mmCIF file of C-alpha atoms in Angstrom:
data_model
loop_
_atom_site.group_PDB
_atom_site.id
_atom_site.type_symbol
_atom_site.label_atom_id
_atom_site.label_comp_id
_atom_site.label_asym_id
_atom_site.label_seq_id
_atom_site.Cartn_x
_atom_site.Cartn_y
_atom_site.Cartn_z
ATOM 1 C CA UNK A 294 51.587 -2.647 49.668
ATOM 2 C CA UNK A 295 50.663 0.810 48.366
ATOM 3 C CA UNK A 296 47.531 1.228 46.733
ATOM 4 C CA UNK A 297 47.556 3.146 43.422
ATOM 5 C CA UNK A 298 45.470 4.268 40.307
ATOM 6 C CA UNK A 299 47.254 5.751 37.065
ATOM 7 C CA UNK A 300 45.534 7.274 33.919
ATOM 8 C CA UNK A 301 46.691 6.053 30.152
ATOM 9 C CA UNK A 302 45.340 9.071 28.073
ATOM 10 C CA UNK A 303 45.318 8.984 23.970
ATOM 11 C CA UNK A 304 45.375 12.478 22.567
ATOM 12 C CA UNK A 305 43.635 11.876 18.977
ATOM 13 C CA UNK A 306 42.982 16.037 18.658
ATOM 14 C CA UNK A 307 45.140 17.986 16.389
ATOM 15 C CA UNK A 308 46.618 20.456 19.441
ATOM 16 C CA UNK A 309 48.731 19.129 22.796
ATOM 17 C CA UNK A 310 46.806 18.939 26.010
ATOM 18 C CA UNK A 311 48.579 21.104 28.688
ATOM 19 C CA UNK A 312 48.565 20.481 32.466
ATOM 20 C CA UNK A 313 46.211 23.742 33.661
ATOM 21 C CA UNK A 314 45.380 22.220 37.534
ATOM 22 C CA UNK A 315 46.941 19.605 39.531
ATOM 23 C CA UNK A 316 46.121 19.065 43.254
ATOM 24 C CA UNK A 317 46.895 16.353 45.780
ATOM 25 C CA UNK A 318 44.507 16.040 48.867
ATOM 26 C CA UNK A 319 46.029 12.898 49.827
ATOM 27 C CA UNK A 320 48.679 10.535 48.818
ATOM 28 C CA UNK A 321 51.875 10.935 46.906
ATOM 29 C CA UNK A 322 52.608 11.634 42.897
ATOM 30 C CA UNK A 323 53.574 8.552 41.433
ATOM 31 C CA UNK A 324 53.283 8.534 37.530
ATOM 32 C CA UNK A 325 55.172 6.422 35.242
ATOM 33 C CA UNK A 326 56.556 4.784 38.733
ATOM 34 C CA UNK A 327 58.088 7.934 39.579
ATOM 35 C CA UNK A 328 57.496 9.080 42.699
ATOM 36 C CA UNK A 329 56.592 13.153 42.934
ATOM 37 C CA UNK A 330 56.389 13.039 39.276
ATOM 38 C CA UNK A 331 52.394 14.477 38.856
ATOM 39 C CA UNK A 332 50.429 14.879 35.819
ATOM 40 C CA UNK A 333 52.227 15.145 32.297
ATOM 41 C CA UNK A 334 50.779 17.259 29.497
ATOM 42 C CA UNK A 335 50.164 15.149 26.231
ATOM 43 C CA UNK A 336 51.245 15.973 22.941
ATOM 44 C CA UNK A 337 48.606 15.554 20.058
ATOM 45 C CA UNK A 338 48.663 12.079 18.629
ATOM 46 C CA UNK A 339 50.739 10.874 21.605
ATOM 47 C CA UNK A 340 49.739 7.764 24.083
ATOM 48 C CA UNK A 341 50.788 8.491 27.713
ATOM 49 C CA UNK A 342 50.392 7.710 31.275
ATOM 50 C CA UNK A 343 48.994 10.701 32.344
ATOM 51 C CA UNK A 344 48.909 10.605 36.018
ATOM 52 C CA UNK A 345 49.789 7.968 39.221
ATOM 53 C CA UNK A 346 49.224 8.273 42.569
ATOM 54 C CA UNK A 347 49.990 6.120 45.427
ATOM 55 C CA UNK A 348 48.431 5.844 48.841
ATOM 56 C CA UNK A 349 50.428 7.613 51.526
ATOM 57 C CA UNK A 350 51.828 5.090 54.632
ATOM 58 C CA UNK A 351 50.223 1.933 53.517
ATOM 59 C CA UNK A 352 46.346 1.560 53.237
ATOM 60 C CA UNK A 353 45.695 5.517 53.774
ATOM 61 C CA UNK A 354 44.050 5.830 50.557
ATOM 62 C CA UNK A 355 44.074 8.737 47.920
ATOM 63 C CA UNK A 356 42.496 11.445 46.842
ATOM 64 C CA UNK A 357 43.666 14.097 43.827
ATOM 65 C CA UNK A 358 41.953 16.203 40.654
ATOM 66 C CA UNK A 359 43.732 17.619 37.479
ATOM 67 C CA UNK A 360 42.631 19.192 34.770
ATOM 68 C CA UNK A 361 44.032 19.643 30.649
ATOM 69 C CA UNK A 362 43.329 21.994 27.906
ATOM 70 C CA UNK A 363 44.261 22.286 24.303
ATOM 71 C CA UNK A 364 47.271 24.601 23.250
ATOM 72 C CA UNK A 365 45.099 26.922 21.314
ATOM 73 C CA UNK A 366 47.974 29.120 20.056
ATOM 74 C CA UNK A 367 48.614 29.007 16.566
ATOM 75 C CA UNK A 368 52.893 28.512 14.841
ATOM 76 C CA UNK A 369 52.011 32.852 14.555
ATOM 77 C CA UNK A 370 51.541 33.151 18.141
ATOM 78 C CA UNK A 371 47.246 33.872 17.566
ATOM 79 C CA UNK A 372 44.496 32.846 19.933
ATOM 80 C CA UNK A 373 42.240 29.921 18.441
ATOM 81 C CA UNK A 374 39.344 28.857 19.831
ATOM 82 C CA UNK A 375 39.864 26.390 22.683
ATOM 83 C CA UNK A 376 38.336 23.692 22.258
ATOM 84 C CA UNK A 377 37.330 22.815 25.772
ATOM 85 C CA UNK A 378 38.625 21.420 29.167
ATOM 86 C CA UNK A 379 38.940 17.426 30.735
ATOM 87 C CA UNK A 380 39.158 17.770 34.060
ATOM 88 C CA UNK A 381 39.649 14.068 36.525
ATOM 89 C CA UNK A 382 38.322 13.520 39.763
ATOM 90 C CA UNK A 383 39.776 10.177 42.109
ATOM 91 C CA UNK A 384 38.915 9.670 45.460
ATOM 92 C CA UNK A 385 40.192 6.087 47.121
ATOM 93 C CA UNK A 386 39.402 6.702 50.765
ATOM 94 C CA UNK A 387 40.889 4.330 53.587
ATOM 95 C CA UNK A 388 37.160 3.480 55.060
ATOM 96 C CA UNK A 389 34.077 4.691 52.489
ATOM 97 C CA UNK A 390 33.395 4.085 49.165
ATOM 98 C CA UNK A 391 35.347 5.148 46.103
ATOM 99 C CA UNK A 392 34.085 8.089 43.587
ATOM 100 C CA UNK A 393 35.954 8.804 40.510
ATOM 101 C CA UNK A 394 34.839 11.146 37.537
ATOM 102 C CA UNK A 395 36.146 12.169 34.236
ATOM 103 C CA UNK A 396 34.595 15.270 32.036
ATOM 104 C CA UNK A 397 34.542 16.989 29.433
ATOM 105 C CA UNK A 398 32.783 20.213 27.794
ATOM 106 C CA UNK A 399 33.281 21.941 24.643
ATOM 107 C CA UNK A 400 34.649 20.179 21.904
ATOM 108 C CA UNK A 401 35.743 17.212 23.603
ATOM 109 C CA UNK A 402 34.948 14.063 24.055
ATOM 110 C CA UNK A 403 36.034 11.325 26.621
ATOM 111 C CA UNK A 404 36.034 7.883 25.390
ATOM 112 C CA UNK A 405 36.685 4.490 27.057
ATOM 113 C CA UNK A 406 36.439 5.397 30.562
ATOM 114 C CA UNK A 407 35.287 2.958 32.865
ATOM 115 C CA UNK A 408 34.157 3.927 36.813
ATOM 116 C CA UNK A 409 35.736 2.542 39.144
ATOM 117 C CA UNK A 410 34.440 0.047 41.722
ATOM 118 C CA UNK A 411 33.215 1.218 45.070
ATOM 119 C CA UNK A 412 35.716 -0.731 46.866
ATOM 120 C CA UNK A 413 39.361 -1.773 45.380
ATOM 121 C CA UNK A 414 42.651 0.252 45.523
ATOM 122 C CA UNK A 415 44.554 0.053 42.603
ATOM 123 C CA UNK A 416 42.784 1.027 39.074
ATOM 124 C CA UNK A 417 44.280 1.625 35.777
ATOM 125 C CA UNK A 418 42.305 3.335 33.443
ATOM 126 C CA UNK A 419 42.497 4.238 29.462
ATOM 127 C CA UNK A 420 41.097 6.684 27.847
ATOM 128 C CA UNK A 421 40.849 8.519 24.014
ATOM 129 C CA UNK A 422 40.576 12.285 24.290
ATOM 130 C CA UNK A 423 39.101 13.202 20.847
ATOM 131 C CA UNK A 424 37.196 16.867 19.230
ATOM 132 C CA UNK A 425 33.310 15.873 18.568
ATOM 133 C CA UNK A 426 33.468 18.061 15.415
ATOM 134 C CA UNK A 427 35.943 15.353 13.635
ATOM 135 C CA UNK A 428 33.002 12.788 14.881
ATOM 136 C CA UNK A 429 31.085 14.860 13.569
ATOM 137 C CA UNK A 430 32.242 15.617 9.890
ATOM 138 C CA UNK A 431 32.808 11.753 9.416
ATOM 139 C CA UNK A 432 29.270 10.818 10.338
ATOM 140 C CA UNK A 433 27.836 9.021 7.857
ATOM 141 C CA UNK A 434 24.249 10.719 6.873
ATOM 142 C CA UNK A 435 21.362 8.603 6.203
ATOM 143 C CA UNK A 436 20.667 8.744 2.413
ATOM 144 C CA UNK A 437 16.766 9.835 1.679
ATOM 145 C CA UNK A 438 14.650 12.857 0.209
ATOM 146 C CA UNK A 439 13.837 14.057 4.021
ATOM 147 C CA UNK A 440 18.329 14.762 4.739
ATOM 148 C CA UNK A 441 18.248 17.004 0.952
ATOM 149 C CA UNK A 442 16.879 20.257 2.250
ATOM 150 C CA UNK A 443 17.265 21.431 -1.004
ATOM 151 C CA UNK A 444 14.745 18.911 -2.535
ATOM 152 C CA UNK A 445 12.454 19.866 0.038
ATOM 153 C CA UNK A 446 12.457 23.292 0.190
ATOM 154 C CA UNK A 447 11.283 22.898 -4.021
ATOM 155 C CA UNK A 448 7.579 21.367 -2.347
ATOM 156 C CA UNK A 449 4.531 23.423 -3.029
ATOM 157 C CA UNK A 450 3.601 25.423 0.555
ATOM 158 C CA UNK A 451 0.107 24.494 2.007
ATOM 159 C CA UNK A 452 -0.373 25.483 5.922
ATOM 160 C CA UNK A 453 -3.419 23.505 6.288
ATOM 161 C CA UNK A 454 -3.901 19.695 4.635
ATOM 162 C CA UNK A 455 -7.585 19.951 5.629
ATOM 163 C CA UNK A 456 -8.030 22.648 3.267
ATOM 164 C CA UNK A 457 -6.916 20.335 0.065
ATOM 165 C CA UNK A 458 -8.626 18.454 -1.707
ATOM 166 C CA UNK A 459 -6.231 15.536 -1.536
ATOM 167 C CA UNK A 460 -7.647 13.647 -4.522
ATOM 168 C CA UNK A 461 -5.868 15.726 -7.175
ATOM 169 C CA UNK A 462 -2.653 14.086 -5.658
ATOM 170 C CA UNK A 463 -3.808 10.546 -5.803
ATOM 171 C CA UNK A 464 -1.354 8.847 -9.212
ATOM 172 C CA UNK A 465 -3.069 7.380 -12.190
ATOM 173 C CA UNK A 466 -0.434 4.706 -11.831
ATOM 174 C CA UNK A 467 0.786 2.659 -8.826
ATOM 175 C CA UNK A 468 4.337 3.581 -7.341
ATOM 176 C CA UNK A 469 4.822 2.120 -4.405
ATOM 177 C CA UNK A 470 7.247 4.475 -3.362
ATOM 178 C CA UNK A 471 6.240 7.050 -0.897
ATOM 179 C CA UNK A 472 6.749 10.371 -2.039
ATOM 180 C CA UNK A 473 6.504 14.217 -0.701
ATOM 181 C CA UNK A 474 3.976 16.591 -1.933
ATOM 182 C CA UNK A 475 3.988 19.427 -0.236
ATOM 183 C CA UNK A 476 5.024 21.066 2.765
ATOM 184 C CA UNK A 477 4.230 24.010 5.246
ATOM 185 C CA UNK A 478 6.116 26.629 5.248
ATOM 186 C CA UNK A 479 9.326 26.625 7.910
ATOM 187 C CA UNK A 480 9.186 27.324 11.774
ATOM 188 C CA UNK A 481 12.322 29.093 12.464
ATOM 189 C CA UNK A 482 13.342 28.161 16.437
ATOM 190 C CA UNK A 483 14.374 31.353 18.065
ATOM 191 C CA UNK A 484 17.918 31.584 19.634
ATOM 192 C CA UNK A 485 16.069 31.815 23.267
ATOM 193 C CA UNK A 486 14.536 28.400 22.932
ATOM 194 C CA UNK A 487 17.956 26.389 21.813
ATOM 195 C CA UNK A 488 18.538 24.798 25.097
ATOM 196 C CA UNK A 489 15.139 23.542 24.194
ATOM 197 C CA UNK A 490 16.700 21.679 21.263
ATOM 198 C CA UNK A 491 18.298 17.834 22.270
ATOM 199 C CA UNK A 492 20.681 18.210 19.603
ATOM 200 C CA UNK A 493 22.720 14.951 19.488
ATOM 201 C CA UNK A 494 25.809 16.281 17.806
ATOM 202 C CA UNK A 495 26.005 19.799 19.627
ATOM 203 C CA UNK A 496 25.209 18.783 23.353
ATOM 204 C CA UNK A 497 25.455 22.030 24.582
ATOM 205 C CA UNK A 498 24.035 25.653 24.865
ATOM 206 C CA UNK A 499 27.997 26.528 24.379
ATOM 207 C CA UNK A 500 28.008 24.294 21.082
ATOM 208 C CA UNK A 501 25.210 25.843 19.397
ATOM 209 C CA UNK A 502 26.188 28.943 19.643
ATOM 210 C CA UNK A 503 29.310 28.367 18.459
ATOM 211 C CA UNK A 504 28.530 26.090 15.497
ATOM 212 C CA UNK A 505 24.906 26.745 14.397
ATOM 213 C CA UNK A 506 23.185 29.283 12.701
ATOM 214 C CA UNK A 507 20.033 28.205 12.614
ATOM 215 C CA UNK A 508 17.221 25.638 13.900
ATOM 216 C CA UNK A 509 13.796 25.121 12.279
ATOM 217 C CA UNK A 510 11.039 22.551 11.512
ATOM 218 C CA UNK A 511 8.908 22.005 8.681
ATOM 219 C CA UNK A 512 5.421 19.470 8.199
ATOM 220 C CA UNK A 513 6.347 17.454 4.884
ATOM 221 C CA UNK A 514 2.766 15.634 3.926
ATOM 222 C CA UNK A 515 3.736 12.439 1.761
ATOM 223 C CA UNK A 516 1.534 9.830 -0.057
ATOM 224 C CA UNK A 517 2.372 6.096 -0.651
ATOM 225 C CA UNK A 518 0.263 2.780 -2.097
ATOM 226 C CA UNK A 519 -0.286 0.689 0.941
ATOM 227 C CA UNK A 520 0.764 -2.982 -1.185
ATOM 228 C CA UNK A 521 0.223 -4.886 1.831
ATOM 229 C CA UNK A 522 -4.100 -4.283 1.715
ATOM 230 C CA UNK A 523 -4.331 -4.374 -1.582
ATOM 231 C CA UNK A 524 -7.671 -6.089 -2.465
ATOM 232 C CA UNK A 525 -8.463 -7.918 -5.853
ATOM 233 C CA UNK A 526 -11.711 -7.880 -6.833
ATOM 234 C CA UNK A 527 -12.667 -10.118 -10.057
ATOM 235 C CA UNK A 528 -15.531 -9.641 -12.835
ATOM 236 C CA UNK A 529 -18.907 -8.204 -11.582
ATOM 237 C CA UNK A 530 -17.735 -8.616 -7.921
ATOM 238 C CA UNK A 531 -17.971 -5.915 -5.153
ATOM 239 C CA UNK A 532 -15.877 -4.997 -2.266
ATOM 240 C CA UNK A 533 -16.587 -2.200 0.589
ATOM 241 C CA UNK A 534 -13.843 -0.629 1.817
ATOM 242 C CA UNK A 535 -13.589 2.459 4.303
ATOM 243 C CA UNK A 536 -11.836 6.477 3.294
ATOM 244 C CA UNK A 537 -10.525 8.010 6.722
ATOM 245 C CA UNK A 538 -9.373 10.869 7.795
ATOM 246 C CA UNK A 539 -7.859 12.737 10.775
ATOM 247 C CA UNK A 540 -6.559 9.086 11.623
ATOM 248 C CA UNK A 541 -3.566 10.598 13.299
ATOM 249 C CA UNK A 542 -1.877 6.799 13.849
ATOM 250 C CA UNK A 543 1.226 7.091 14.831
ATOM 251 C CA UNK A 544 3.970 5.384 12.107
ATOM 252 C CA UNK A 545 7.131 3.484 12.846
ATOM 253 C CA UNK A 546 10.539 5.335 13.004
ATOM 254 C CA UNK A 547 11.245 6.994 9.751
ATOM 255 C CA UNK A 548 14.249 7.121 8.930
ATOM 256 C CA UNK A 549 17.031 5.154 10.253
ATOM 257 C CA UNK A 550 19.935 7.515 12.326
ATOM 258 C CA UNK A 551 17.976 10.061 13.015
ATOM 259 C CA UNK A 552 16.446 10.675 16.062
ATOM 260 C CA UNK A 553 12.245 10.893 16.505
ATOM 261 C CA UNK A 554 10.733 14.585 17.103
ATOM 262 C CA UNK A 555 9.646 13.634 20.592
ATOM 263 C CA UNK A 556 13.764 12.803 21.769
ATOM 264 C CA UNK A 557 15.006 15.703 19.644
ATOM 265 C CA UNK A 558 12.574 18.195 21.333
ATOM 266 C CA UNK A 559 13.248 16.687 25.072
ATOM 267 C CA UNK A 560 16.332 16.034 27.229
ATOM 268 C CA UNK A 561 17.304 13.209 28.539
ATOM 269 C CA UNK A 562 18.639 14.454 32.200
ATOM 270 C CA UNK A 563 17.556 13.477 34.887
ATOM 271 C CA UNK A 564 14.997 15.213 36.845
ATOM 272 C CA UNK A 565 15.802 17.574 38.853
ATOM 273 C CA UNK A 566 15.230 20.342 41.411
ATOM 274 C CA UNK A 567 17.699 22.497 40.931
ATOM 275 C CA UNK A 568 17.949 26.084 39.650
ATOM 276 C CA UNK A 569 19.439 25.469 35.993
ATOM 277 C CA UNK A 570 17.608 21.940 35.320
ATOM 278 C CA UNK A 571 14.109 23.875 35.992
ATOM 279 C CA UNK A 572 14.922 26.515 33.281
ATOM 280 C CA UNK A 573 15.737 24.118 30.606
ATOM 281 C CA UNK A 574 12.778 22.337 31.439
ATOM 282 C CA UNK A 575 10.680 25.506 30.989
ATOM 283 C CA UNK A 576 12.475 26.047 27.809
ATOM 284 C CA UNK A 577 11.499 22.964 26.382
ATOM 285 C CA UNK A 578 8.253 23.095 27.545
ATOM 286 C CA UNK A 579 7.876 26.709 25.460
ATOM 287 C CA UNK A 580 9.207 25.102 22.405
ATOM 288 C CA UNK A 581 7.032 22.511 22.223
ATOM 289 C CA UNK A 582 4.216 24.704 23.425
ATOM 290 C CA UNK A 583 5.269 26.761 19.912
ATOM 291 C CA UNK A 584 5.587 23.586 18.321
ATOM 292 C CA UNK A 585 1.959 22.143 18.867
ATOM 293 C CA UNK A 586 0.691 25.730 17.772
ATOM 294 C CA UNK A 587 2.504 25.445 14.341
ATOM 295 C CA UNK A 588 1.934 21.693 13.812
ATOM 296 C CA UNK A 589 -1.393 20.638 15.752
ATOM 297 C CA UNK A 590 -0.421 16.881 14.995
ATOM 298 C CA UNK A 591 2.250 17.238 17.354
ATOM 299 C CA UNK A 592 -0.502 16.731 20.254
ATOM 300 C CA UNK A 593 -0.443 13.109 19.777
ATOM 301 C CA UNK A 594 3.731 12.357 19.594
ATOM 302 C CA UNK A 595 4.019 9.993 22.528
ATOM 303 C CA UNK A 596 0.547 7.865 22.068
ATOM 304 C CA UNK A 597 0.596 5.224 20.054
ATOM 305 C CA UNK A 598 -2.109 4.692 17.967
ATOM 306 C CA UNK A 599 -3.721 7.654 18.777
ATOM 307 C CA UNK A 600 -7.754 8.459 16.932
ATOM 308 C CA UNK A 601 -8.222 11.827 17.194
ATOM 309 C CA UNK A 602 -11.409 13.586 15.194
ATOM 310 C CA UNK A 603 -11.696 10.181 13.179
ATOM 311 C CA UNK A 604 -13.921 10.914 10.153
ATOM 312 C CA UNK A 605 -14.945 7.614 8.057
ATOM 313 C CA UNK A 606 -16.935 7.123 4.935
ATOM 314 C CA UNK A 607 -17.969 3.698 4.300
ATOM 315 C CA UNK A 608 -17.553 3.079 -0.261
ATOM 316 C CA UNK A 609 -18.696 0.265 -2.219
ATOM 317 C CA UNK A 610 -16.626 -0.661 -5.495
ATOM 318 C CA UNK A 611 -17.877 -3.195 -8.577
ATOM 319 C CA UNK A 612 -15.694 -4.169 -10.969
ATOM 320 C CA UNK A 613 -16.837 -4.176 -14.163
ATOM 321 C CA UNK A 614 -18.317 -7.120 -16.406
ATOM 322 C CA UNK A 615 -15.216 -7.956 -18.393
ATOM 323 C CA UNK A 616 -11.798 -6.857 -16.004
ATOM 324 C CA UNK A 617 -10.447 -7.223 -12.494
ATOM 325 C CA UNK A 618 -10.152 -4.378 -10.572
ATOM 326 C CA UNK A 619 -7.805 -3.940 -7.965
ATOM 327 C CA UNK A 620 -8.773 -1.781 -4.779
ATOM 328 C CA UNK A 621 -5.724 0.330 -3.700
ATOM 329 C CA UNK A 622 -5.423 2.290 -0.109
ATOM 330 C CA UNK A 623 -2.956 5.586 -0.636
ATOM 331 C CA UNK A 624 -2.419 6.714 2.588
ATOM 332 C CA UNK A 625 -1.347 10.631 3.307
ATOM 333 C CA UNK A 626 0.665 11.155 6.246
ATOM 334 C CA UNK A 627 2.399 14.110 8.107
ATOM 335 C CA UNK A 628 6.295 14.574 8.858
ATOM 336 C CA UNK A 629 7.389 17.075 11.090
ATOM 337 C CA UNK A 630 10.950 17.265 9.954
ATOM 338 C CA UNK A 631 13.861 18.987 12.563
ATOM 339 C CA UNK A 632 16.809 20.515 10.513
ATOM 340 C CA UNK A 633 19.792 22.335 11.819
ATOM 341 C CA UNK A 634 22.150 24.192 9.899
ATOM 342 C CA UNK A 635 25.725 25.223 10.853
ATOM 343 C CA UNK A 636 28.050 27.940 10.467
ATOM 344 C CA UNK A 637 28.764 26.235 6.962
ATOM 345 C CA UNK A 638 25.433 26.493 6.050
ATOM 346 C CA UNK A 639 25.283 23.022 6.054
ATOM 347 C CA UNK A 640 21.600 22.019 6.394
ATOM 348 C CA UNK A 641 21.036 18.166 8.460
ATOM 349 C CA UNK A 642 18.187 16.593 9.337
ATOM 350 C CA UNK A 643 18.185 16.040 12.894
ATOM 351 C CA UNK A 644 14.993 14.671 13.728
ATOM 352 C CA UNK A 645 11.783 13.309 12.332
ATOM 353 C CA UNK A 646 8.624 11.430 12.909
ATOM 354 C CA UNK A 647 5.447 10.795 10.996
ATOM 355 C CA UNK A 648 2.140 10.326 11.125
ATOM 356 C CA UNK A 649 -0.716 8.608 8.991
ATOM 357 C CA UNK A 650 -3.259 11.316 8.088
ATOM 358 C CA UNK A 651 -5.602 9.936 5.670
ATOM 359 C CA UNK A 652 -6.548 6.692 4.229
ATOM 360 C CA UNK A 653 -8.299 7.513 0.237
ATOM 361 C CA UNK A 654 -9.186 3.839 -1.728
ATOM 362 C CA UNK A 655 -8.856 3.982 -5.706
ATOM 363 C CA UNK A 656 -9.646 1.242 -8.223
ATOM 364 C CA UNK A 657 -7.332 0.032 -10.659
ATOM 365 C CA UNK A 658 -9.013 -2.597 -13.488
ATOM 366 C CA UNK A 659 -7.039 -5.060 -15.685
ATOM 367 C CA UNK A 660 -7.974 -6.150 -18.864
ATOM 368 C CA UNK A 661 -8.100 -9.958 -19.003
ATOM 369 C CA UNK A 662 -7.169 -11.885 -21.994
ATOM 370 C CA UNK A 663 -4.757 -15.480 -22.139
ATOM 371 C CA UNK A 664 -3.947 -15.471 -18.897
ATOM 372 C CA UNK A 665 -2.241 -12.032 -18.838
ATOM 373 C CA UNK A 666 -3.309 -8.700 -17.163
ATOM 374 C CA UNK A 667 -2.835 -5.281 -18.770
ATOM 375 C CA UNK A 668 -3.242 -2.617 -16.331
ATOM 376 C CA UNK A 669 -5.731 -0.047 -17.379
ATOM 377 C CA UNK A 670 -5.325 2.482 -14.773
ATOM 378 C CA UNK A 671 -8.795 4.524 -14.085
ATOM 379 C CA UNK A 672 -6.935 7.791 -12.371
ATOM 380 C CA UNK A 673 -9.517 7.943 -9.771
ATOM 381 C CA UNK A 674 -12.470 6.206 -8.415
ATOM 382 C CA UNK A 675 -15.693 4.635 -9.506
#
């Protein structure tokens, strides 16, 4: 019995896929059952098998590559922009292991391929040719003040948080809700240092170019009321409590769907010693070299609860003779925010991570009479 391996290919682009290389090494054409029919093209929106093969004499094995591109030629006759190539790779040998591949670059993307095994001889494989940039546009954004560029770029510009006096931003009131308060101003990532960039989306020097005007980065320092160390402190008690700075601790993922700083400014290849793999690694070693110039907290990314220059100043509170006073942290902390925006001028936050900077306590008293507390709000400390 023959051995054999045919390709089911979904087209879900919005232009055919035409034939552009065929070749046999070994074996005979066999798709749809057909034998010496080789690889179809595939109109867009159509479901197909692709490609068969068949061993040649028995258990000879087979071996064969083809390639498809898009019909970039407009109903005027005009040149588009292609989106990109697929090219497939089988190799079913008689007496060594099997190797089969299946690409893509540009625009498109291969889904639902499965290797094969490293020994067998007859595979059938599906797979859903589709353009990233529809992905792309349907890609639900996460929903928060950090993804509205617009909001942010309205923040107050301060290079340097140690050169604030961050008490003038500490509420009278208690919102628990963290909130930005001012930012530095942008660091614009120039075109040389793109491949430095692990853009999810645009996965390719070739993509960026193409689809991106710009890349740049931006510290956002925020302030929120830490609720779970609040400490209550009734009549004529006292409490000491500790104001830090230059913590530099290391917060939880931000914001859900978007990647941290440390994977958006690092790739995810394999090492490597060859030629091309060495100059993107030098790239992204120059970007974050920039990086840690323009945004020193960037030095402690990939340690978790890192203490660098700790400062500490140990505070004693009393609440007064006649209210309870509550004893509220408000911690500052540092985002380094990675946006991208497109030939649209579409502006997405691409990556993001935070860290604590400061730690400032503040009292807040209550008035106590029948049981029930009205907040009297003192604005600042004691």
């Amino acid at each position: 019995m023959a051995w054999t391996f045919s390709l089911n290919v979904t087209n879900d682009t919005d232009r055919d896929l035409e034939l552009v290389e065929s070749q046999l090494h070994w074996g005979y054409w066999n798709t749809n059952g057909e034998e010496d029919k080789g690889p179809q093209s595939i109109k867009a929106g159509q479901t197909i098998q692709a490609v068969g093969v068949k061993s040649a004499f028995g258990p000879n094995g087979y071996e064969f590559s083809c390639s498809w591109k898009d019909n970039n030629k407009n109903y005027e006759g005009s040149m588009l922009e292609p989106y990109g190539v697929v090219s497939l790779y089988v190799n079913v040998p008689y007496n060594n292991p099997n190797e089969a591949t299946c690409r893509a670059n540009g625009y498109f993307e291969v889904n639902e391929w499965k290797d094969i095994t490293h020994d067998g001889h007859n595979f059938v494989r599906d797979i859903r040719i589709s353009n990233k940039m529809d992905r792309i546009r349907k890609k639900e954004a996460p929903n928060s003040l950090y993804t509205d560029w617009s909001k942010i770029d309205t923040l107050k510009v301060v290079e340097n948080v140690e050169t604030i006096d961050l008490n003038q931003y500490i509420p009278s009131g208690v919102n628990f809700e963290k909130r930005a308060i001012f930012k530095t101003s942008i660091f614009k990532i120039s075109k040389k240092l793109w491949d430095g960039v692990n853009d999810v989306d645009f996965d390719s020097l070739y993509l960026k170019k193409r689809e991106v005007n710009d890349y740049f980065s931006v510290e956002v320092t925020c302030i929120r009321a830490d609720a779970s160390k609040i400490e209550t402190v009734t009549r004529r008690g006292k409490i000491k409590v500790k104001d830090e700075r230059f913590i530099s601790t290391i917060s939880k993922k931000v914001i859900e769907k978007v990647s941290t700083i440390e994977t958006a400014l690092k790739f995810s290849e394999k090492a490597s010693v060859s030629e091309d793999k060495i100059v993107k690694a030098s790239v992204e070693q120059e970007l974050q070299t920039e990086l840690r110039a323009k945004f020193n907290i960037l030095n402690s990314v990939t340690t978790e609860q890192q203490q660098t220059e700790k400062k500490s100043i140990d505070r004693e509170f009393e609440a007064p003779n006649d209210k309870d006073m509550d004893v509220i942290p408000w911690i500052f902390s540092k985002m380094i925010l990675l946006y991208r925006t497109d030939k649209e001028n579409v502006t997405t936050l691409i990556g993001a991570s935070e860290w604590d900077y400061a730690i400032l306590n503040r009292t807040h008293e209550f008035d106590v009479m029948d049981n029930a507390k009205i907040k009297v709000t003192t604005g600042g400390e004691n």
